[in-house]
Each structure stands twice: as structure tokens, then as C-alpha cells.
């Protein structure tokens, strides 16, 4: 079957760095997405990786290793507004998105 | 200008009733989706339409029926509502189907509570 695993919850301190991991087992691979979802709001797109390596976008970076079925989202200089759930999703061989259950990130002052 | 708008935002109703949720996108996208997000925050695809044609129809009770009158609209009708239907329903759209870099734009969600 197809599976996406990510930690349920993480806590970090304002100003620090946090890494949210995602491992996947899917039928084929056409890219991996990270979305951010604040409580009570819609998910919003953060990043897309299809080739191995690191993609940097401001304070957020996303890494992919296709051979290991592994990705992480790195958030630097954490701000209180980064408190949200972070969803990992993989596009499979049929271009269907397989979603993880999300990681709830709690930022403490 | 809201890119993907869905109405109503909140819906409280009794078991057994029939209700509809409407969705419209002004992004010119070809593909639209309905997702269900339950209390555990897991996003589950229900349906997807590409240019008004149904392309994804997951294992969803027949009480749920989508309708796409044109590629900018995708509505969801639910018959004989049950307690387990309580969830947040998200409409989303993407530029096209069949592309890996298929970024979804979500609506704000419709929170359905069945009493």
C-alpha cells in the first residue's frame, strides 16, 4: 500500500531551527509537496521537490532523497506565526496526491 | 479577489437532511477537487474533475454526489446526512491534470456539523 509518515507533533522555540521529516512509500513518484495549514484555515503551498537535493525559499528549505524515500522541511529563524500543521504529500505514478497526516508545530516564546 | 471560494463556510444540520456546498474558482484552472478533513486533520480525496469530467471517484458513499456545470464550478451534494459526515470539506483547484508539479489552491473550507 501507499504510505506517508511524519511526526504528529513537534515543539520548538522562537528564533530556533526545526526540521520536520517525511518518509514515503508510494507506487511511483512524480514529486513531493509541502503545505502549511494554520488552525481553522486552508492548506497553502510551500514547496515542491522532484529532484534530489535542497530547495531554499527564504526561511524555508525542503530536501529530497528519492533513493531513501525521504524528505524534510527545514524552518529557520522561527517566528510565532510559523505555528501550524505541515503536510507532506507525494504525487504517485497516476499523479494522485498521497497525503501524510500532518505535523503540528508548536512554537514557544 | 478570492481565487477559490466555497459556500457556506459553516453548516449545522440534523441527521437525515440533504445539503449542498458550492465551489467556484477564478484561476482558469482545468482541474477541481473535493477533499474531506476529519477531526484528526487527515486530508482525504473524494472527487476530482478535469474539464468537467470525473477523473477521481474514491470510495465514498453514494450519498455524496459531485456536479461540475463548467470547469470553474464544482458543487457537492450530500443526501441523508449522518453523524460521521461531520468534517471540514475543502474544495481545491489546480492548473491541469497529469503533471507532477500540480500545485493545489484550496478554498477556505466548509465546516459541516451533523447533529
mmCIF file of C-alpha atoms in Angstrom:
data_model
loop_
_atom_site.group_PDB
_atom_site.id
_atom_site.type_symbol
_atom_site.label_atom_id
_atom_site.label_comp_id
_atom_site.label_asym_id
_atom_site.label_seq_id
_atom_site.Cartn_x
_atom_site.Cartn_y
_atom_site.Cartn_z
ATOM 1 C CA UNK A 1 0.000 0.000 0.000
ATOM 2 C CA UNK A 2 0.930 3.655 -0.171
ATOM 3 C CA UNK A 3 2.091 5.389 2.972
ATOM 4 C CA UNK A 4 3.369 8.749 4.151
ATOM 5 C CA UNK A 5 4.857 9.068 7.642
ATOM 6 C CA UNK A 6 5.580 12.250 9.527
ATOM 7 C CA UNK A 7 5.704 13.056 13.257
ATOM 8 C CA UNK A 8 2.388 14.002 14.806
ATOM 9 C CA UNK A 9 3.660 16.972 16.782
ATOM 10 C CA UNK A 10 6.853 18.949 17.349
ATOM 11 C CA UNK A 11 7.737 21.820 19.648
ATOM 12 C CA UNK A 12 10.416 24.455 19.015
ATOM 13 C CA UNK A 13 11.495 27.819 20.363
ATOM 14 C CA UNK A 14 11.084 31.172 18.659
ATOM 15 C CA UNK A 15 14.246 32.081 16.744
ATOM 16 C CA UNK A 16 15.462 28.475 16.552
ATOM 17 C CA UNK A 17 15.606 25.974 13.670
ATOM 18 C CA UNK A 18 13.337 22.949 13.268
ATOM 19 C CA UNK A 19 13.403 20.042 10.817
ATOM 20 C CA UNK A 20 10.195 18.156 10.001
ATOM 21 C CA UNK A 21 10.783 14.754 8.431
ATOM 22 C CA UNK A 22 8.628 12.855 5.981
ATOM 23 C CA UNK A 23 9.165 9.307 4.721
ATOM 24 C CA UNK A 24 7.095 7.789 1.951
ATOM 25 C CA UNK A 25 6.342 4.529 0.172
ATOM 26 C CA UNK A 26 4.289 5.076 -2.964
ATOM 27 C CA UNK A 27 3.525 3.479 -6.310
ATOM 28 C CA UNK A 28 5.768 5.653 -8.426
ATOM 29 C CA UNK A 29 6.917 9.175 -7.753
ATOM 30 C CA UNK A 30 6.160 12.425 -9.542
ATOM 31 C CA UNK A 31 7.210 14.869 -6.869
ATOM 32 C CA UNK A 32 6.793 15.747 -3.218
ATOM 33 C CA UNK A 33 4.935 18.727 -1.813
ATOM 34 C CA UNK A 34 4.904 20.545 1.496
ATOM 35 C CA UNK A 35 1.854 22.542 2.530
ATOM 36 C CA UNK A 36 1.279 24.728 5.577
ATOM 37 C CA UNK A 37 -2.080 24.777 7.334
ATOM 38 C CA UNK A 38 -2.880 27.200 10.124
ATOM 39 C CA UNK A 39 -5.633 26.152 12.524
ATOM 40 C CA UNK A 40 -9.044 26.676 11.002
ATOM 41 C CA UNK A 41 -7.634 27.671 7.631
ATOM 42 C CA UNK A 42 -6.927 26.099 4.255
ATOM 43 C CA UNK A 43 -3.631 24.413 3.365
ATOM 44 C CA UNK A 44 -1.277 26.654 1.384
ATOM 45 C CA UNK A 45 1.567 25.528 -0.872
ATOM 46 C CA UNK A 46 5.119 25.837 0.472
ATOM 47 C CA UNK A 47 7.420 23.784 -1.759
ATOM 48 C CA UNK A 48 7.764 21.152 -4.459
ATOM 49 C CA UNK A 49 10.717 18.766 -4.955
ATOM 50 C CA UNK A 50 11.083 16.297 -7.782
ATOM 51 C CA UNK A 51 14.888 16.003 -7.980
ATOM 52 C CA UNK A 52 17.243 15.085 -5.151
ATOM 53 C CA UNK A 53 18.707 17.919 -3.164
ATOM 54 C CA UNK A 54 17.841 21.039 -1.271
ATOM 55 C CA UNK A 55 15.473 23.779 -2.434
ATOM 56 C CA UNK A 56 15.718 27.012 -0.489
ATOM 57 C CA UNK A 57 12.992 29.619 -0.297
ATOM 58 C CA UNK A 58 13.651 32.312 2.269
ATOM 59 C CA UNK A 59 13.460 30.903 5.799
ATOM 60 C CA UNK A 60 12.065 27.610 4.493
ATOM 61 C CA UNK A 61 14.040 24.864 2.750
ATOM 62 C CA UNK A 62 12.939 21.445 1.546
ATOM 63 C CA UNK A 63 15.172 18.450 0.915
ATOM 64 C CA UNK A 64 14.506 15.274 -1.054
ATOM 65 C CA UNK A 65 16.239 11.901 -1.331
ATOM 66 C CA UNK A 66 14.331 9.691 -3.759
ATOM 67 C CA UNK A 67 16.514 6.632 -3.109
ATOM 68 C CA UNK A 68 15.688 6.806 0.598
ATOM 69 C CA UNK A 69 12.048 7.819 0.173
ATOM 70 C CA UNK A 70 12.746 10.749 2.465
ATOM 71 C CA UNK A 71 12.173 14.467 2.637
ATOM 72 C CA UNK A 72 12.450 17.150 5.253
ATOM 73 C CA UNK A 73 11.221 20.692 5.658
ATOM 74 C CA UNK A 74 13.645 22.999 7.430
ATOM 75 C CA UNK A 75 12.347 26.160 9.054
ATOM 76 C CA UNK A 76 14.894 28.739 10.217
ATOM 77 C CA UNK A 77 14.564 31.784 12.487
ATOM 78 C CA UNK A 78 11.244 30.502 13.751
ATOM 79 C CA UNK A 79 8.500 33.009 14.325
ATOM 80 C CA UNK A 80 5.301 32.614 16.327
ATOM 81 C CA UNK A 81 3.309 32.769 13.083
ATOM 82 C CA UNK A 82 5.024 29.518 11.975
ATOM 83 C CA UNK A 83 2.847 27.647 14.476
ATOM 84 C CA UNK A 84 0.785 25.485 12.124
ATOM 85 C CA UNK A 85 0.448 21.994 10.731
ATOM 86 C CA UNK A 86 2.830 20.994 7.963
ATOM 87 C CA UNK A 87 1.534 18.467 5.457
ATOM 88 C CA UNK A 88 3.724 16.259 3.295
ATOM 89 C CA UNK A 89 2.177 14.903 0.071
ATOM 90 C CA UNK A 90 3.560 12.741 -2.747
ATOM 91 C CA UNK A 91 2.332 12.633 -6.334
ATOM 92 C CA UNK A 92 2.248 8.955 -7.331
ATOM 93 C CA UNK A 93 2.539 7.271 -10.733
ATOM 94 C CA UNK A 94 -1.058 8.278 -11.573
ATOM 95 C CA UNK A 95 -0.433 11.863 -10.441
ATOM 96 C CA UNK A 96 -2.701 11.332 -7.467
ATOM 97 C CA UNK A 97 -1.622 13.064 -4.273
ATOM 98 C CA UNK A 98 -0.991 10.821 -1.281
ATOM 99 C CA UNK A 99 -1.138 12.884 1.919
ATOM 100 C CA UNK A 100 0.525 12.467 5.273
ATOM 101 C CA UNK A 101 -1.475 13.177 8.420
ATOM 102 C CA UNK A 102 0.488 16.378 9.048
ATOM 103 C CA UNK A 103 2.895 17.557 11.738
ATOM 104 C CA UNK A 104 1.587 20.082 14.222
ATOM 105 C CA UNK A 105 4.378 22.537 15.007
ATOM 106 C CA UNK A 106 4.130 24.463 18.269
ATOM 107 C CA UNK A 107 6.393 27.489 18.684
ATOM 108 C CA UNK A 108 7.144 28.663 22.217
ATOM 109 C CA UNK A 109 8.498 32.120 23.086
ATOM 110 C CA UNK B 1 -10.407 38.622 -5.284
ATOM 111 C CA UNK B 2 -10.787 35.136 -3.802
ATOM 112 C CA UNK B 3 -9.178 32.500 -6.019
ATOM 113 C CA UNK B 4 -11.204 29.514 -4.774
ATOM 114 C CA UNK B 5 -14.383 30.368 -2.935
ATOM 115 C CA UNK B 6 -16.758 27.919 -1.317
ATOM 116 C CA UNK B 7 -20.078 28.454 0.441
ATOM 117 C CA UNK B 8 -21.289 28.085 3.045
ATOM 118 C CA UNK B 9 -18.359 28.370 5.462
ATOM 119 C CA UNK B 10 -20.359 26.798 8.289
ATOM 120 C CA UNK B 11 -23.234 24.364 8.041
ATOM 121 C CA UNK B 12 -25.095 22.906 11.023
ATOM 122 C CA UNK B 13 -27.870 20.474 10.232
ATOM 123 C CA UNK B 14 -29.825 17.486 11.503
ATOM 124 C CA UNK B 15 -29.218 13.856 10.627
ATOM 125 C CA UNK B 16 -31.154 12.767 7.589
ATOM 126 C CA UNK B 17 -31.178 16.179 5.901
ATOM 127 C CA UNK B 18 -29.787 16.932 2.435
ATOM 128 C CA UNK B 19 -27.286 19.758 1.956
ATOM 129 C CA UNK B 20 -25.076 21.243 -0.747
ATOM 130 C CA UNK B 21 -21.729 23.004 -0.755
ATOM 131 C CA UNK B 22 -20.769 25.193 -3.703
ATOM 132 C CA UNK B 23 -17.310 25.938 -5.033
ATOM 133 C CA UNK B 24 -16.067 28.362 -7.668
ATOM 134 C CA UNK B 25 -12.559 29.162 -8.878
ATOM 135 C CA UNK B 26 -11.470 32.182 -10.910
ATOM 136 C CA UNK B 27 -7.942 30.977 -11.654
ATOM 137 C CA UNK B 28 -8.729 29.488 -15.033
ATOM 138 C CA UNK B 29 -7.683 26.059 -13.753
ATOM 139 C CA UNK B 30 -8.791 22.877 -15.517
ATOM 140 C CA UNK B 31 -8.967 20.570 -12.505
ATOM 141 C CA UNK B 32 -11.049 20.792 -9.337
ATOM 142 C CA UNK B 33 -11.226 18.599 -6.238
ATOM 143 C CA UNK B 34 -13.243 17.863 -3.135
ATOM 144 C CA UNK B 35 -11.346 16.841 -0.015
ATOM 145 C CA UNK B 36 -12.635 15.814 3.401
ATOM 146 C CA UNK B 37 -10.609 16.648 6.510
ATOM 147 C CA UNK B 38 -11.736 14.864 9.653
ATOM 148 C CA UNK B 39 -11.050 15.652 13.300
ATOM 149 C CA UNK B 40 -7.611 14.008 13.043
ATOM 150 C CA UNK B 41 -6.733 16.533 10.317
ATOM 151 C CA UNK B 42 -6.152 13.860 7.675
ATOM 152 C CA UNK B 43 -6.928 15.125 4.160
ATOM 153 C CA UNK B 44 -8.812 12.562 2.095
ATOM 154 C CA UNK B 45 -9.560 12.995 -1.607
ATOM 155 C CA UNK B 46 -13.184 12.408 -2.521
ATOM 156 C CA UNK B 47 -13.594 13.515 -6.119
ATOM 157 C CA UNK B 48 -11.712 15.232 -8.878
ATOM 158 C CA UNK B 49 -12.933 16.720 -12.141
ATOM 159 C CA UNK B 50 -10.837 17.712 -15.124
ATOM 160 C CA UNK B 51 -12.607 19.968 -17.616
ATOM 161 C CA UNK B 52 -15.982 18.902 -16.203
ATOM 162 C CA UNK B 53 -15.176 15.193 -16.449
ATOM 163 C CA UNK B 54 -14.921 12.994 -13.371
ATOM 164 C CA UNK B 55 -11.404 11.570 -13.085
ATOM 165 C CA UNK B 56 -11.160 10.555 -9.422
ATOM 166 C CA UNK B 57 -14.025 8.934 -7.569
ATOM 167 C CA UNK B 58 -12.702 7.475 -4.351
ATOM 168 C CA UNK B 59 -14.587 5.079 -2.125
ATOM 169 C CA UNK B 60 -17.235 7.497 -0.948
ATOM 170 C CA UNK B 61 -20.848 6.656 -0.039
ATOM 171 C CA UNK B 62 -23.353 7.145 -2.848
ATOM 172 C CA UNK B 63 -24.984 9.807 -0.689
ATOM 173 C CA UNK B 64 -22.241 12.149 -1.893
ATOM 174 C CA UNK B 65 -22.711 13.422 -5.428
ATOM 175 C CA UNK B 66 -20.495 15.984 -7.133
ATOM 176 C CA UNK B 67 -21.608 18.150 -10.026
ATOM 177 C CA UNK B 68 -19.492 20.271 -12.320
ATOM 178 C CA UNK B 69 -21.652 22.514 -14.554
ATOM 179 C CA UNK B 70 -18.491 24.075 -16.024
ATOM 180 C CA UNK B 71 -14.792 23.919 -15.305
ATOM 181 C CA UNK B 72 -14.958 26.872 -12.904
ATOM 182 C CA UNK B 73 -17.551 25.271 -10.632
ATOM 183 C CA UNK B 74 -17.685 22.067 -8.625
ATOM 184 C CA UNK B 75 -20.548 21.519 -6.215
ATOM 185 C CA UNK B 76 -21.043 18.774 -3.650
ATOM 186 C CA UNK B 77 -24.468 17.480 -2.694
ATOM 187 C CA UNK B 78 -24.901 15.213 0.311
ATOM 188 C CA UNK B 79 -28.087 13.202 0.896
ATOM 189 C CA UNK B 80 -29.339 11.699 4.152
ATOM 190 C CA UNK B 81 -26.610 13.217 6.293
ATOM 191 C CA UNK B 82 -25.076 11.058 9.026
ATOM 192 C CA UNK B 83 -23.122 11.952 12.172
ATOM 193 C CA UNK B 84 -19.913 10.640 10.577
ATOM 194 C CA UNK B 85 -20.201 13.201 7.789
ATOM 195 C CA UNK B 86 -19.217 15.941 10.238
ATOM 196 C CA UNK B 87 -15.907 17.297 8.967
ATOM 197 C CA UNK B 88 -14.358 20.183 7.082
ATOM 198 C CA UNK B 89 -14.801 19.896 3.325
ATOM 199 C CA UNK B 90 -12.211 21.642 1.169
ATOM 200 C CA UNK B 91 -12.579 22.485 -2.461
ATOM 201 C CA UNK B 92 -9.331 22.897 -4.413
ATOM 202 C CA UNK B 93 -8.206 23.544 -7.956
ATOM 203 C CA UNK B 94 -5.031 23.021 -9.974
ATOM 204 C CA UNK B 95 -3.849 24.162 -13.364
ATOM 205 C CA UNK B 96 -4.074 20.784 -15.084
ATOM 206 C CA UNK B 97 -4.167 17.058 -14.529
ATOM 207 C CA UNK B 98 -1.304 14.726 -15.303
ATOM 208 C CA UNK B 99 1.546 16.895 -14.173
ATOM 209 C CA UNK B 100 3.804 16.219 -11.228
ATOM 210 C CA UNK B 101 4.144 19.885 -10.342
ATOM 211 C CA UNK B 102 0.432 20.161 -9.816
ATOM 212 C CA UNK B 103 0.051 22.797 -7.096
ATOM 213 C CA UNK B 104 -3.323 22.861 -5.403
ATOM 214 C CA UNK B 105 -5.058 26.078 -4.389
ATOM 215 C CA UNK B 106 -7.583 25.417 -1.637
ATOM 216 C CA UNK B 107 -10.773 27.173 -0.694
ATOM 217 C CA UNK B 108 -11.282 28.282 2.906
ATOM 218 C CA UNK B 109 -13.231 25.157 3.797
ATOM 219 C CA UNK B 110 -16.817 24.385 4.778
ATOM 220 C CA UNK B 111 -17.281 23.066 8.296
ATOM 221 C CA UNK B 112 -20.209 20.664 8.366
ATOM 222 C CA UNK B 113 -21.694 19.659 11.720
ATOM 223 C CA UNK B 114 -24.390 16.993 11.763
ATOM 224 C CA UNK B 115 -26.453 16.794 14.956
#
